[in-house]
Short mmCIF file of C-alpha atoms in Angstrom, two decimals:
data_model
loop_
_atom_site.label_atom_id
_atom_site.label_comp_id
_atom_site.label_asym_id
_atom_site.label_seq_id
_atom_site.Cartn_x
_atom_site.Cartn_y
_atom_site.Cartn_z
CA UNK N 30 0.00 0.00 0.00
CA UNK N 31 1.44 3.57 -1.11
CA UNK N 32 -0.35 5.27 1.89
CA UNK N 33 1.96 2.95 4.47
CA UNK N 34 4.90 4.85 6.01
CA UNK N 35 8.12 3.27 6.42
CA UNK N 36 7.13 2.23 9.87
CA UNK N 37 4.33 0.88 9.17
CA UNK N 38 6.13 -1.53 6.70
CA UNK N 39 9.14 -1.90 8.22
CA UNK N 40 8.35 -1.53 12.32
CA UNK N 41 8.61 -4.63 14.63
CA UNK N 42 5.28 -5.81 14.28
CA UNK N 43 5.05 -5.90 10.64
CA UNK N 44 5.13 -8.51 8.19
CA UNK N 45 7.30 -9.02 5.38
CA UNK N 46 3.53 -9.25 3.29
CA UNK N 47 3.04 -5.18 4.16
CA UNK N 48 6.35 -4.43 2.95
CA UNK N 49 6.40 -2.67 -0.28
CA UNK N 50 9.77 -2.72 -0.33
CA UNK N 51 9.80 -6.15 -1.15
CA UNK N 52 8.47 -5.67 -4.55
CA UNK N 53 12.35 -5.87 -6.07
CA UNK N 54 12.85 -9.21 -4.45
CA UNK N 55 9.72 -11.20 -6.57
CA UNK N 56 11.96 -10.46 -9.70
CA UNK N 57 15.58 -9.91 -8.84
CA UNK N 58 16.33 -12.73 -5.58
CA UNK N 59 19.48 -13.36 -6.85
CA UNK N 60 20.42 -9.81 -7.08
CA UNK N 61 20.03 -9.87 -3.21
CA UNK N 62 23.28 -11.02 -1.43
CA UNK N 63 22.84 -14.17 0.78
CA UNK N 64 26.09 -15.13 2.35
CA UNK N 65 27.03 -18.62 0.70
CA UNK N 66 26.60 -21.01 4.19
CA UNK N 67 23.21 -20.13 4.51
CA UNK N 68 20.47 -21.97 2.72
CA UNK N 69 17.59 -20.49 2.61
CA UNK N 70 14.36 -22.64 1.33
CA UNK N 71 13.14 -20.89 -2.36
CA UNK N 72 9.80 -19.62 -0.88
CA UNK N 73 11.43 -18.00 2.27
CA UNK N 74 13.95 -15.72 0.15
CA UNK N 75 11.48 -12.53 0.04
CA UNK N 76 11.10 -13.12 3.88
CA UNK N 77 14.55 -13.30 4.24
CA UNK N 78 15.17 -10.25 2.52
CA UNK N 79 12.08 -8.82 4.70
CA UNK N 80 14.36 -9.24 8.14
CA UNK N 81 17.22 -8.05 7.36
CA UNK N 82 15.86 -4.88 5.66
CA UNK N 83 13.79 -4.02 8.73
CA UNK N 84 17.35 -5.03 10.95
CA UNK N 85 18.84 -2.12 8.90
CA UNK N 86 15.98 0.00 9.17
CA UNK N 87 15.26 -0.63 13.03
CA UNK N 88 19.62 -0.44 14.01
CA UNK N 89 20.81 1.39 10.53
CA UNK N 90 23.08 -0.79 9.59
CA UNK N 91 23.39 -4.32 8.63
CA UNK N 92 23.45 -7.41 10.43
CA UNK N 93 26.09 -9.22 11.42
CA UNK N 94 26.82 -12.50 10.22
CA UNK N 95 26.63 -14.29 13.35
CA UNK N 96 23.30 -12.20 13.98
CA UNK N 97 22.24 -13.42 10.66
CA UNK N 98 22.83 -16.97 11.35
CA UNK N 99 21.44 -17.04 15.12
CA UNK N 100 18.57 -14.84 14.23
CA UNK N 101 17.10 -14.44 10.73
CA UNK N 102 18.14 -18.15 9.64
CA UNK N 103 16.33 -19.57 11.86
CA UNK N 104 13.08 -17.33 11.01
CA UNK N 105 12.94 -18.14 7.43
CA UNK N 106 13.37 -21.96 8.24
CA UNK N 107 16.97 -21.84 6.72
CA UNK N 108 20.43 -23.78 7.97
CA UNK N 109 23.95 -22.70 8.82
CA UNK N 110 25.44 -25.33 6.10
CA UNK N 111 29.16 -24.80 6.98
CA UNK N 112 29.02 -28.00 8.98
CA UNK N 113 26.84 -29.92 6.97
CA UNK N 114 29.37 -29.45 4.13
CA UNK N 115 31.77 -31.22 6.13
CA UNK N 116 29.76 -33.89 6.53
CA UNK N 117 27.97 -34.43 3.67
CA UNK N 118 31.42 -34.33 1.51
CA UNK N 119 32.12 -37.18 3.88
CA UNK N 120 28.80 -39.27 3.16
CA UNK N 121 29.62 -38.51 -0.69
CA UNK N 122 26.37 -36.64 -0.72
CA UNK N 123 25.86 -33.49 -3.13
CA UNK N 124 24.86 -30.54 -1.40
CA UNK N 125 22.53 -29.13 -4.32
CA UNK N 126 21.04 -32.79 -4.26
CA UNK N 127 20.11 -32.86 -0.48
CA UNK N 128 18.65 -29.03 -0.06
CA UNK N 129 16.41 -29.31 -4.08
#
């Protein structure tokens, strides 16, 4: 909605659906940068992108990586895959193949 401040998109009890803001991420997702050890599932990306716009917004600036992984991740039903890497390469497993 045009008529929606900032806050009203972006404030903590807002969700990522409200956010006009978001309108960039239905098209361009992989313009967005999500650090490579985090997978996030396909239809949680514009959510994603939701929190840590309205971390910038709420702190003005961006989150940190550990925040990221502790805090956001977990909201968007996503994984830290640094140590599934590990173990995967040692079950002979494709990453891509497990998380598609």
């Amino acid at each position: 909605d045009d008529d929606m401040s900032i806050d009203e998109q972006l404030g903590d009890n807002c969700l990522s659906a409200d956010c006009d803001f978001l309108s960039f991420a239905d098209e361009d997702e992989d313009e967005f940068p999500i650090p490579d050890y985090i997978f996030i599932p396909p239809q949680n990306i514009s959510t994603f992108i939701f929190y840590i716009i309205q971390y910038c917004y709420e702190y003005g600036l961006s989150p940190s990586p550990q925040y990221i992984v502790q805090h956001i991740v977990p909201r968007v039903n996503g994984i830290d895959i640094r140590g599934y890497e590990v173990m995967m390469w040692m079950m002979g497993v494709s990453i891509g193949w497990v998380f598609m």
